Coordinates of N, CA and C in Angstrom, one line a residue:
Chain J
X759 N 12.8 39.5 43.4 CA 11.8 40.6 43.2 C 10.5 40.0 42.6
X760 N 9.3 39.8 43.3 CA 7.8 39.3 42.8 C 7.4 40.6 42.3
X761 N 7.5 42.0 42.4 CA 7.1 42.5 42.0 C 5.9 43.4 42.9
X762 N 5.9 42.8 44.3 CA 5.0 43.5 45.6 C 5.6 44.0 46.2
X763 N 5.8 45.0 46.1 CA 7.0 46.1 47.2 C 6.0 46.1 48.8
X764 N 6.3 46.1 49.7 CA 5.8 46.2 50.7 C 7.0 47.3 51.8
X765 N 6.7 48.5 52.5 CA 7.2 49.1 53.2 C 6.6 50.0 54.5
X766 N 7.4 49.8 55.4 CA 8.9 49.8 55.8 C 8.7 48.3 56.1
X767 N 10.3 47.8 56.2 CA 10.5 46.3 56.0 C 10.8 45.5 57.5
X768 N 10.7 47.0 58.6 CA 10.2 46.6 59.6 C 10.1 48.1 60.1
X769 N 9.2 47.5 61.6 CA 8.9 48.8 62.2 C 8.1 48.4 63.7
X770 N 8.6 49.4 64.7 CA 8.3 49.4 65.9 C 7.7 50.2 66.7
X771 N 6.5 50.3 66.9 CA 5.9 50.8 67.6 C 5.0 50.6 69.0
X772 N 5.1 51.9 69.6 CA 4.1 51.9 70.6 C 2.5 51.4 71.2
X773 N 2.1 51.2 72.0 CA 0.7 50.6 72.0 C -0.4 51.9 71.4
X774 N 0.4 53.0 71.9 CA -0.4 54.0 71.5 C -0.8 55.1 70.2
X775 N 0.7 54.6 69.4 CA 1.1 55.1 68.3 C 0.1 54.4 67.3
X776 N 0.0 55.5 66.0 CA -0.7 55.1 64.7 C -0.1 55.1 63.7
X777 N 0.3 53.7 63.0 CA 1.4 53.6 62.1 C 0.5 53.0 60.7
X778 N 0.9 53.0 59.7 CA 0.3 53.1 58.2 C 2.0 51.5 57.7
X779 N 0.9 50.5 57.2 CA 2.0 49.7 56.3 C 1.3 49.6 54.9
X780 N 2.5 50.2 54.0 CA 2.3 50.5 52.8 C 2.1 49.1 51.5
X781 N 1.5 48.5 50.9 CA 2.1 47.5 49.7 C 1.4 48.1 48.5
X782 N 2.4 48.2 47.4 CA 2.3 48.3 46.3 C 2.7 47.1 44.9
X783 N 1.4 46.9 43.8 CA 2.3 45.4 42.8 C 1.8 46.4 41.9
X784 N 3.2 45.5 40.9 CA 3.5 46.4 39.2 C 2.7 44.7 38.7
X785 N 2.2 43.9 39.0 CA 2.4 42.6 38.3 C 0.3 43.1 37.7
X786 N -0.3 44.2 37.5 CA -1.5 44.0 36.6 C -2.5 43.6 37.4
X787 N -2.2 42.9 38.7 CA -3.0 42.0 38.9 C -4.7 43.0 40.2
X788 N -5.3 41.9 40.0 CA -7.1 43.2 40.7 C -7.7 42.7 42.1
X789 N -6.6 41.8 42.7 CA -6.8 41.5 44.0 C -6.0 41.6 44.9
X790 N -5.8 41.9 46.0 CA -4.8 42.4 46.9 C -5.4 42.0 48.5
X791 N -4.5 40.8 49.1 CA -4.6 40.8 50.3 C -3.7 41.6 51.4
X792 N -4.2 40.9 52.4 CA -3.3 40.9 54.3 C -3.2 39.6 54.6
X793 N -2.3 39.1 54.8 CA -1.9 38.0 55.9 C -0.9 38.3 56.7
X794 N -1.1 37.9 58.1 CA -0.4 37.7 59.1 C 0.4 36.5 59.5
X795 N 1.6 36.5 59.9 CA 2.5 35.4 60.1 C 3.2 35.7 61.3
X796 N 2.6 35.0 62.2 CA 2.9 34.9 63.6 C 3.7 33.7 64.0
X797 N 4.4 33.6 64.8 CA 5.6 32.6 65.2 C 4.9 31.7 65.4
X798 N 5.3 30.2 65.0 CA 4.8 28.9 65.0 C 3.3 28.9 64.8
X799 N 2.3 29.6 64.1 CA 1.1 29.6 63.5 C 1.4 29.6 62.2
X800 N 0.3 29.2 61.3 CA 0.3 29.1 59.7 C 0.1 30.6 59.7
X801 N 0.1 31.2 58.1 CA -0.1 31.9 57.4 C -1.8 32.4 57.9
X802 N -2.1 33.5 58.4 CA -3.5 33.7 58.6 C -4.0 35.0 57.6
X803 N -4.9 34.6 56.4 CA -5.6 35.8 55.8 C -6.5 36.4 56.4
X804 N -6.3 38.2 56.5 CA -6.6 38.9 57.1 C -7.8 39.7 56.3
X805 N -7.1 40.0 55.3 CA -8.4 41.1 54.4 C -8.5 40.7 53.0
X806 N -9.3 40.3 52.0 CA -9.5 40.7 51.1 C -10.0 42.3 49.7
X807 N -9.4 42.4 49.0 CA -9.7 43.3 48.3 C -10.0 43.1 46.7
X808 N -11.4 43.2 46.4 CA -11.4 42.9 45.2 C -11.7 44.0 44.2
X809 N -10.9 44.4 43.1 CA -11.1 45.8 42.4 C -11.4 46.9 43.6
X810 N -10.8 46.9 44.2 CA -11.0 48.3 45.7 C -12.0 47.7 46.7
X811 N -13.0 47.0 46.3 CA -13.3 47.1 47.0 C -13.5 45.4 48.5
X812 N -13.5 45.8 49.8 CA -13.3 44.7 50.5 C -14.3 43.8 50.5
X813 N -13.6 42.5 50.6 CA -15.1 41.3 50.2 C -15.1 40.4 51.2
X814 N -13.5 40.4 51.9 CA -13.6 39.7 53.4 C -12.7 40.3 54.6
X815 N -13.1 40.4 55.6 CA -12.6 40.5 56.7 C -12.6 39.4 57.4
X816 N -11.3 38.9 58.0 CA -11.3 37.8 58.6 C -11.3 37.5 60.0
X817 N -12.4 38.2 60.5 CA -12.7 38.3 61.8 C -11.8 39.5 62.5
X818 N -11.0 40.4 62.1 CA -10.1 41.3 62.4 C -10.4 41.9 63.8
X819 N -9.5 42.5 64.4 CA -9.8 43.9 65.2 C -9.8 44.4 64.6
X820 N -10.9 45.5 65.3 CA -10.9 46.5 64.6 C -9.3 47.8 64.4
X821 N -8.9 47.1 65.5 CA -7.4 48.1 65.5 C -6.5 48.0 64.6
X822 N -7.2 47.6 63.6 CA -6.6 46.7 62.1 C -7.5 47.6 61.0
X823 N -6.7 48.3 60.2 CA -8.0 48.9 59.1 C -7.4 49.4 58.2
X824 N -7.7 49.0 56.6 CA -7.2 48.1 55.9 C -7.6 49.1 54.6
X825 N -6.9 49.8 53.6 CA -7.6 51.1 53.1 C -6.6 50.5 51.4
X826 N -7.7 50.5 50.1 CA -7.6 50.4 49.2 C -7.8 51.2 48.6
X827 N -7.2 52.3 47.8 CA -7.4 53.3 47.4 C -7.7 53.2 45.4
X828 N -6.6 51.9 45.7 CA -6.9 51.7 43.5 C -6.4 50.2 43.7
X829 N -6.4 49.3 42.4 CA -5.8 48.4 42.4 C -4.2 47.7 42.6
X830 N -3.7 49.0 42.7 CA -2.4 48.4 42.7 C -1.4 49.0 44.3
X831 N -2.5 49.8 45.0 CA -2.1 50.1 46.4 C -3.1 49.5 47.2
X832 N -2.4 49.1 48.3 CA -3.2 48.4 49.8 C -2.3 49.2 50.8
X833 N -2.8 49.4 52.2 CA -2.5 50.1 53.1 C -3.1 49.1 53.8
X834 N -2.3 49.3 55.3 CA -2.8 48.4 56.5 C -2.7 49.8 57.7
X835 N -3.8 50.2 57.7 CA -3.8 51.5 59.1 C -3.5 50.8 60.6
X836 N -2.5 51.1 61.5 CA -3.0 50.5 62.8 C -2.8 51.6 63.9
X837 N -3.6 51.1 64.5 CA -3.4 52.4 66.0 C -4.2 51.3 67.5
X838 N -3.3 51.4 68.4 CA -3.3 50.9 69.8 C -3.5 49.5 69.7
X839 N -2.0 49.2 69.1 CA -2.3 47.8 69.0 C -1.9 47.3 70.6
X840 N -1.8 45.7 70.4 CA -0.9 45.0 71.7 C 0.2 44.6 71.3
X841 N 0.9 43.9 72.0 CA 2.7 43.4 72.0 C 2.0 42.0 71.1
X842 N 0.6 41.2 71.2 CA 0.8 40.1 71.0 C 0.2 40.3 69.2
X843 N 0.2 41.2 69.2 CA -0.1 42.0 67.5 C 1.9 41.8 66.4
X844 N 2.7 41.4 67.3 CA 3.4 41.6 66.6 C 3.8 40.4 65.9
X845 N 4.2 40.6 64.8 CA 4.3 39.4 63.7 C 5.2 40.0 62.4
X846 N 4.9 39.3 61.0 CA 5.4 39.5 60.1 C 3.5 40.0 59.4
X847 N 3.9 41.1 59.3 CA 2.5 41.4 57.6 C 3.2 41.3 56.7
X848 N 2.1 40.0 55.9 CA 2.3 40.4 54.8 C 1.5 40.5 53.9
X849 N 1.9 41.0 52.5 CA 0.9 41.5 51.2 C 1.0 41.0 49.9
X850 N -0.4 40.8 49.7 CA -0.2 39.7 48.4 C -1.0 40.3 46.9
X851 N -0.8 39.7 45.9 CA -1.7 40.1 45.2 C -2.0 38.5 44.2
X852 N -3.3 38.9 43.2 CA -3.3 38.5 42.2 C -4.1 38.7 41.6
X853 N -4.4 37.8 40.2 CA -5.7 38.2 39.0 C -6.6 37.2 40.0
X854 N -7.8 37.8 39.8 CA -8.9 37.0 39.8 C -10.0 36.7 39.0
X855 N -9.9 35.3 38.3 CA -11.0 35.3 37.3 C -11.3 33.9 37.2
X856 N -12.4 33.7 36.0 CA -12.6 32.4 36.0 C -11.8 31.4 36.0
X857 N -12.0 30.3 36.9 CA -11.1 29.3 36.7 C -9.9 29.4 37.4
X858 N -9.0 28.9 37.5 CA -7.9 28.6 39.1 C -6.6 29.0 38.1
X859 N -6.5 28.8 37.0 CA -5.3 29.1 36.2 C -4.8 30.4 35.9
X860 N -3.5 30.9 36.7 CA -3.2 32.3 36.8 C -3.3 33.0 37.9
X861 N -4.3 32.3 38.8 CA -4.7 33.1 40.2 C -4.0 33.3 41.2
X862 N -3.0 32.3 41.6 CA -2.0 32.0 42.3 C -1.6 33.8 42.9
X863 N -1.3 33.7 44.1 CA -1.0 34.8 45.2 C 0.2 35.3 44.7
X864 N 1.2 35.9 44.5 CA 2.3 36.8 45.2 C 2.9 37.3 45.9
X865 N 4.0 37.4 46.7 CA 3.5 38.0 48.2 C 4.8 38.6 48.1
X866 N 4.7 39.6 49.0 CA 5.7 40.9 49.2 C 6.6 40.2 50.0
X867 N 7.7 41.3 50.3 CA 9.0 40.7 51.3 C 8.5 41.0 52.6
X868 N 7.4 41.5 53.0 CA 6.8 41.4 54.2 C 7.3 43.3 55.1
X869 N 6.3 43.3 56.6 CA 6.6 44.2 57.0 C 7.1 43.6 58.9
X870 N 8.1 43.5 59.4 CA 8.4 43.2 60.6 C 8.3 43.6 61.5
X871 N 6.8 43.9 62.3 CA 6.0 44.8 63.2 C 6.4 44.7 64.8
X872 N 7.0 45.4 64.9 CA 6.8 44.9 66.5 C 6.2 45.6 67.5
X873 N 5.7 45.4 68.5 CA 4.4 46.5 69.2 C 5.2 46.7 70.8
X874 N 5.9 47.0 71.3 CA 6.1 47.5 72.6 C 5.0 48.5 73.5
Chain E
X1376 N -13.3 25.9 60.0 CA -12.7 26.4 58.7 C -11.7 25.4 58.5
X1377 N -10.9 25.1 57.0 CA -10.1 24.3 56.7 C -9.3 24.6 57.3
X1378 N -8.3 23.0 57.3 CA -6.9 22.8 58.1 C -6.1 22.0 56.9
X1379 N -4.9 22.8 56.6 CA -4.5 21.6 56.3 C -3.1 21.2 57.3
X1380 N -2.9 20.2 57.3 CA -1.6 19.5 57.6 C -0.6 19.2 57.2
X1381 N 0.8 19.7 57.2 CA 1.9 19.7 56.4 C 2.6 19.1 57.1
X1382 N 3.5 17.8 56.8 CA 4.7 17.4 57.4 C 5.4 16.8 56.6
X1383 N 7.2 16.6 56.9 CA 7.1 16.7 58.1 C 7.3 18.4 59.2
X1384 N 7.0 18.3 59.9 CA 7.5 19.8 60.7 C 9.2 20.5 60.3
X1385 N 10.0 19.3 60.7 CA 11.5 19.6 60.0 C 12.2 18.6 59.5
X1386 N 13.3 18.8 58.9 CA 14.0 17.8 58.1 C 15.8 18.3 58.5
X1387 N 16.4 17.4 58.4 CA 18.0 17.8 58.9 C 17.9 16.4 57.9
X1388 N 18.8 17.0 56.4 CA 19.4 16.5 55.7 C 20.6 16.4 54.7
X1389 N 21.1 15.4 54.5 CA 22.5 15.9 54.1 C 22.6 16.3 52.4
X1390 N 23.5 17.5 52.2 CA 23.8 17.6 50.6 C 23.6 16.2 49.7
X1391 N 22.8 16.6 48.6 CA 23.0 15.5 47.4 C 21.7 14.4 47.5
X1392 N 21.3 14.5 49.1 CA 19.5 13.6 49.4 C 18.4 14.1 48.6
X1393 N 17.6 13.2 48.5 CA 16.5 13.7 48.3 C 15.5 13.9 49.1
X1394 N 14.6 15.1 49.4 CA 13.7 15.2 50.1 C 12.1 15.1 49.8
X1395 N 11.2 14.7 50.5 CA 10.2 14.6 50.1 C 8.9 15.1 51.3
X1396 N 8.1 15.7 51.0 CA 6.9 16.8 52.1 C 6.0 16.6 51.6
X1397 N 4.7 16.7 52.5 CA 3.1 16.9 51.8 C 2.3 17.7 53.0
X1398 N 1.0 17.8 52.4 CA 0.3 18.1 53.0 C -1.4 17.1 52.7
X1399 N -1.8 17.5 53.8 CA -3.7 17.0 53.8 C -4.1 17.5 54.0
X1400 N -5.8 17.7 53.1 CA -7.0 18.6 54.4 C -7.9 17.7 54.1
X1401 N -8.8 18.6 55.6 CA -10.0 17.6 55.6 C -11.3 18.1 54.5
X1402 N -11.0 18.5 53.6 CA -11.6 19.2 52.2 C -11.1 19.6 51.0
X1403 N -11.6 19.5 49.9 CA -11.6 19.9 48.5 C -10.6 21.1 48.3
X1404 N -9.6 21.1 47.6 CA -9.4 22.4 47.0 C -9.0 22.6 45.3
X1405 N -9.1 23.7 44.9 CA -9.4 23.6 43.8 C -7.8 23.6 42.8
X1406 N -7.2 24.4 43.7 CA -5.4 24.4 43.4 C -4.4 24.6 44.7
X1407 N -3.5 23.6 44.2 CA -2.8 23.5 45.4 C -1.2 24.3 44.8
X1408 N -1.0 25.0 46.0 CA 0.6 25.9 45.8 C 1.3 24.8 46.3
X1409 N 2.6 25.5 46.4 CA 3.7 25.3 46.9 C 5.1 26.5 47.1
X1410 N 5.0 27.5 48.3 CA 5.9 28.3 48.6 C 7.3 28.1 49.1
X1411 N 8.3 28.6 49.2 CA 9.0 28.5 49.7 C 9.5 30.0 50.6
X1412 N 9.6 29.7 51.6 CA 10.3 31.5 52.1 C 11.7 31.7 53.2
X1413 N 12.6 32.3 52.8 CA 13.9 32.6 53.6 C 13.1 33.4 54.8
X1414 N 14.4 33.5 55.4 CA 14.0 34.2 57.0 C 14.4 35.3 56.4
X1415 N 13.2 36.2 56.9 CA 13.0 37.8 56.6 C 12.3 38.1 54.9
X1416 N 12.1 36.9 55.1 CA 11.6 37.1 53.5 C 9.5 36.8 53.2
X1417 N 9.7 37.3 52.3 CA 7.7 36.8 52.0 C 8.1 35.4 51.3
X1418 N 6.9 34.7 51.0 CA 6.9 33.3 50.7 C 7.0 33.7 48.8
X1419 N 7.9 32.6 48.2 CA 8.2 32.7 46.7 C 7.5 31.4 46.5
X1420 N 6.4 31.8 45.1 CA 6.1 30.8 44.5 C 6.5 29.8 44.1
X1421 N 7.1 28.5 44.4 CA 7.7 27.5 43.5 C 6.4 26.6 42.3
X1422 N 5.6 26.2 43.1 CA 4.8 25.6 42.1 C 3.2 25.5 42.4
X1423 N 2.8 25.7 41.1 CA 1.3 25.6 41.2 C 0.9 24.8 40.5
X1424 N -0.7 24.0 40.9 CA -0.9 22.8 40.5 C -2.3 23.2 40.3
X1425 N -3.3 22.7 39.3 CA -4.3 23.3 38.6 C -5.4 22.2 38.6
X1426 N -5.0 20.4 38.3 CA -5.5 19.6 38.1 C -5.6 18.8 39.0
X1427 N -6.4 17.3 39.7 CA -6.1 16.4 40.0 C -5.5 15.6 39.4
X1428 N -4.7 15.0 40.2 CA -3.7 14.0 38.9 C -2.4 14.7 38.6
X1429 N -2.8 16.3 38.9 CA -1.3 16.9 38.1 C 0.0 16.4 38.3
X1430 N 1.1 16.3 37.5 CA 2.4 16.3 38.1 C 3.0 17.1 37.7
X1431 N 3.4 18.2 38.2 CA 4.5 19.2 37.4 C 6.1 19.2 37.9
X1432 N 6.5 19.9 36.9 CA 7.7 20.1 37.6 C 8.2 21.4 37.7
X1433 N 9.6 21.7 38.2 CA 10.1 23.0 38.2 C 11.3 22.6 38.6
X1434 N 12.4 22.8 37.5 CA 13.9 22.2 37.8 C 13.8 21.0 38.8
X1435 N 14.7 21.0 39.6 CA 14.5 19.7 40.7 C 13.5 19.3 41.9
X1436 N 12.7 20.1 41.5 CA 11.0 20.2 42.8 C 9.7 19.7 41.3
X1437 N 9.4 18.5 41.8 CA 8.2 18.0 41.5 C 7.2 18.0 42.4
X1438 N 5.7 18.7 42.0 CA 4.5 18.2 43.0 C 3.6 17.4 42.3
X1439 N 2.9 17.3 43.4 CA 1.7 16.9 42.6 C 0.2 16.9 43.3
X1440 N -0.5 16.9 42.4 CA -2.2 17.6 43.1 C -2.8 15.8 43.3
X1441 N -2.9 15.5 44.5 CA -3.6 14.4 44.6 C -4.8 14.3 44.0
X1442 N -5.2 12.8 43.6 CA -6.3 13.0 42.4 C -7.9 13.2 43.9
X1443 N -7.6 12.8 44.8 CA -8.4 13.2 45.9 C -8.9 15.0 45.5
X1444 N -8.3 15.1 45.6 CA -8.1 16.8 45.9 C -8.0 17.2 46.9
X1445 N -7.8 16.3 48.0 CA -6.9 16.9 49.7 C -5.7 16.4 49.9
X1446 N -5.0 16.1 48.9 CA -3.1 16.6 49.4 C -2.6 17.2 48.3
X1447 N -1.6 16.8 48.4 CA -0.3 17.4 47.7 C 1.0 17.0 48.2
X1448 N 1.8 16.6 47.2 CA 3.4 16.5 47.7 C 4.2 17.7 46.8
X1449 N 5.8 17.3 47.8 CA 6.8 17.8 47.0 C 8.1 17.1 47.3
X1450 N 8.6 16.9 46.0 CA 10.1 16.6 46.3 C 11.2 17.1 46.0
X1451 N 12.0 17.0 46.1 CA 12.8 17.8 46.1 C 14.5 16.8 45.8
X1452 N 15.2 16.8 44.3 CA 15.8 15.9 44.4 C 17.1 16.7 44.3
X1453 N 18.8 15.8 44.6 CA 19.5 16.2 44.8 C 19.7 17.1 45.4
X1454 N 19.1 17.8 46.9 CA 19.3 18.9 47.3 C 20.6 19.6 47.3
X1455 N 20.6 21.1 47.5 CA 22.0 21.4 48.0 C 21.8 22.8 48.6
X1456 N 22.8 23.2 49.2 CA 22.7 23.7 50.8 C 21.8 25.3 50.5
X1457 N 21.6 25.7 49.2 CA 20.1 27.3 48.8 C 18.9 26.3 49.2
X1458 N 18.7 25.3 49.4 CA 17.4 24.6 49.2 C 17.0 25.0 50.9
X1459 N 18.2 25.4 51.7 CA 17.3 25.5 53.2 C 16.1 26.8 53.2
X1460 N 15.6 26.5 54.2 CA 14.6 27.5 54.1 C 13.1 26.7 54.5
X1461 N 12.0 27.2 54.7 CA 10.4 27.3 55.1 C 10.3 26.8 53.8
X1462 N 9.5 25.5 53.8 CA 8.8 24.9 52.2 C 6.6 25.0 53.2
X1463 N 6.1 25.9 52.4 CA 4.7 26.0 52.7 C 3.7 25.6 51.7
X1464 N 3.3 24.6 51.8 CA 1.9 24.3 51.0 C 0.8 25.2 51.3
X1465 N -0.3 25.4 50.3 CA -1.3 26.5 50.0 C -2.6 25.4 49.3
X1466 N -3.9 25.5 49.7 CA -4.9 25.5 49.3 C -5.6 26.5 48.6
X1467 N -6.5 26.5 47.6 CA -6.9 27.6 47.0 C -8.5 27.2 47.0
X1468 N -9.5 27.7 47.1 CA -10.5 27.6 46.4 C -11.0 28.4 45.4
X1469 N -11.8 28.4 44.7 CA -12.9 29.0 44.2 C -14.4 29.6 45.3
X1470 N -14.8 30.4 44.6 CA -16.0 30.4 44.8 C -17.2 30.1 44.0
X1471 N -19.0 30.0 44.6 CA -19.6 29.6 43.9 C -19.8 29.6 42.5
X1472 N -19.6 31.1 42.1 CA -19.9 31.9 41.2 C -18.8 31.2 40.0
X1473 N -17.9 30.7 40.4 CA -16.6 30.0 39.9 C -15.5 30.9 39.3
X1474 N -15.7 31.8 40.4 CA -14.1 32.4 40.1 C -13.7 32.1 41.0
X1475 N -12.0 32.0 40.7 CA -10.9 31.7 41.9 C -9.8 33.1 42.2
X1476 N -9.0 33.2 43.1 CA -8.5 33.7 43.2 C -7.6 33.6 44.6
X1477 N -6.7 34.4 44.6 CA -6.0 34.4 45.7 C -6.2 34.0 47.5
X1478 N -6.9 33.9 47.6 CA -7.7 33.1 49.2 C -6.9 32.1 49.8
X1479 N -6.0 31.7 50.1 CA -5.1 30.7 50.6 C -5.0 30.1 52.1
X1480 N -5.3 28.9 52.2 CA -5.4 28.4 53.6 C -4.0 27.8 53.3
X1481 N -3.2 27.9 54.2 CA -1.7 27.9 54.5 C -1.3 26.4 55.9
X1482 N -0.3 25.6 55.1 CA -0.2 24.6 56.1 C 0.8 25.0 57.2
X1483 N 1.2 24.2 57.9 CA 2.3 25.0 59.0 C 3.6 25.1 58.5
X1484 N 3.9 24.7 57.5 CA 5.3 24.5 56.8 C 6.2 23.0 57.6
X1485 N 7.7 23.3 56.4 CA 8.4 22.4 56.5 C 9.9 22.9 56.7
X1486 N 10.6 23.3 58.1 CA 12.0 23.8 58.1 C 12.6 22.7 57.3
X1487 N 13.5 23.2 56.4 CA 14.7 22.3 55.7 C 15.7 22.7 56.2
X1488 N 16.7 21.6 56.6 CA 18.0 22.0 57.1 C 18.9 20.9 55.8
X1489 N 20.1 22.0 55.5 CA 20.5 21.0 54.5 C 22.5 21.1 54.8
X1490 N 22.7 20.0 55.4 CA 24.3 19.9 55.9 C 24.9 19.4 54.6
X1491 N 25.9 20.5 54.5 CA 26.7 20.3 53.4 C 27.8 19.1 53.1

């Protein structure tokens, strides 16, 4: 347990369907990403969130959209994705402040998307 | 954008070996991780490294922050057969303003296979 709950722990949808992936952290911390983990690719950061509000998009579709409501919730909205959209999401958190000590990521047990 | 390089790609090793992995990039970072993640799982922090020069430890996994500041190792002594799994190295930066935080360029990882 890190402490990043991320849910549903998988899920399968349609190209046409609009599905919501939820992450929530108890760990305090005021930054909250997206990374995607696609078979035989590294780890790719998707969104940042700093105190709510977003500070990077990392080239995304738009069929990707990405809703912070407070510090300690992240949402990933999607609707009309493709089959090659499917991966592992996942959700991270941490403090961010001066200096590199403490900042270190977190990352949820992930969400297992698959897009038919 | 940064790359780093992680190898080796896999390892098939026997109970009681020692193992040893790194990574390179072709640039500066300001702290280097070190994840580890089961299948179906998000990546668990094993170690963070804050300095050049660093050596830390954590039970039987030592890294270390090259005094460059583009690698990192890890080793891994006496393995035994929980140690299988995805070992991922992580870059961190800062930004100008000199806060750091969670931002992570991700190497391709290291499958461990460990025969009992």
């Amino acid at each position: 347990e890190t402490g990043v709950t991320q849910t549903p722990r998988h899920l399968v949808m349609g190209m046409t369907n609009k599905k919501s992936l939820k992450c929530e952290q108890h760990l305090g911390h005021n930054a909250m990403y997206w990374y995607k983990q696609s078979a035989k690719k590294p780890l790719e950061l998707m969104f940042v969130y700093n105190f709510k509000e977003q500070t990077e998009n990392n080239s995304v579709p738009s069929r990707f959209s990405p809703e912070c409501p407070n510090s300690s919730h992240l949402f990933l909205h999607l609707h009309t994705l493709q089959p090659e959209d499917s991966a592992l999401y996942l959700c991270a958190s941490s403090l961010r402040g001066q200096g590199s000590w403490g900042t270190e990521a977190f990352f949820g047990q992930g969400t297992r998307l698959t897009v038919v | 954008g940064q790359q780093l390089n992680q190898s080796p790609q896999s390892m098939f090793i026997q109970e009681g070996e020692d193992v040893s992995m790194n990574c390179t990039s072709s640039s500066i970072f300001n702290t280097w991780l070190w994840y580890k993640q089961d299948p179906g799982e998000g990546p668990v922090l094993l170690i963070a490294l804050y300095k050049a020069g660093e050596l830390t430890s954590n039970g039987r996994l030592t890294a270390q922050f090259g005094i460059t500041r583009k690698d990192s190792f890890l080793n891994i002594s006496a393995s035994i057969p929980s140690d299988v799994g995805i070992y991922f190295c992580a870059g961190q930066l800062g930004n100008a303003g000199g806060t750091s935080y969670g931002k992570l360029t991700f190497g391709q990882g290291t499958i461990l296979t460990v025969h009992p």
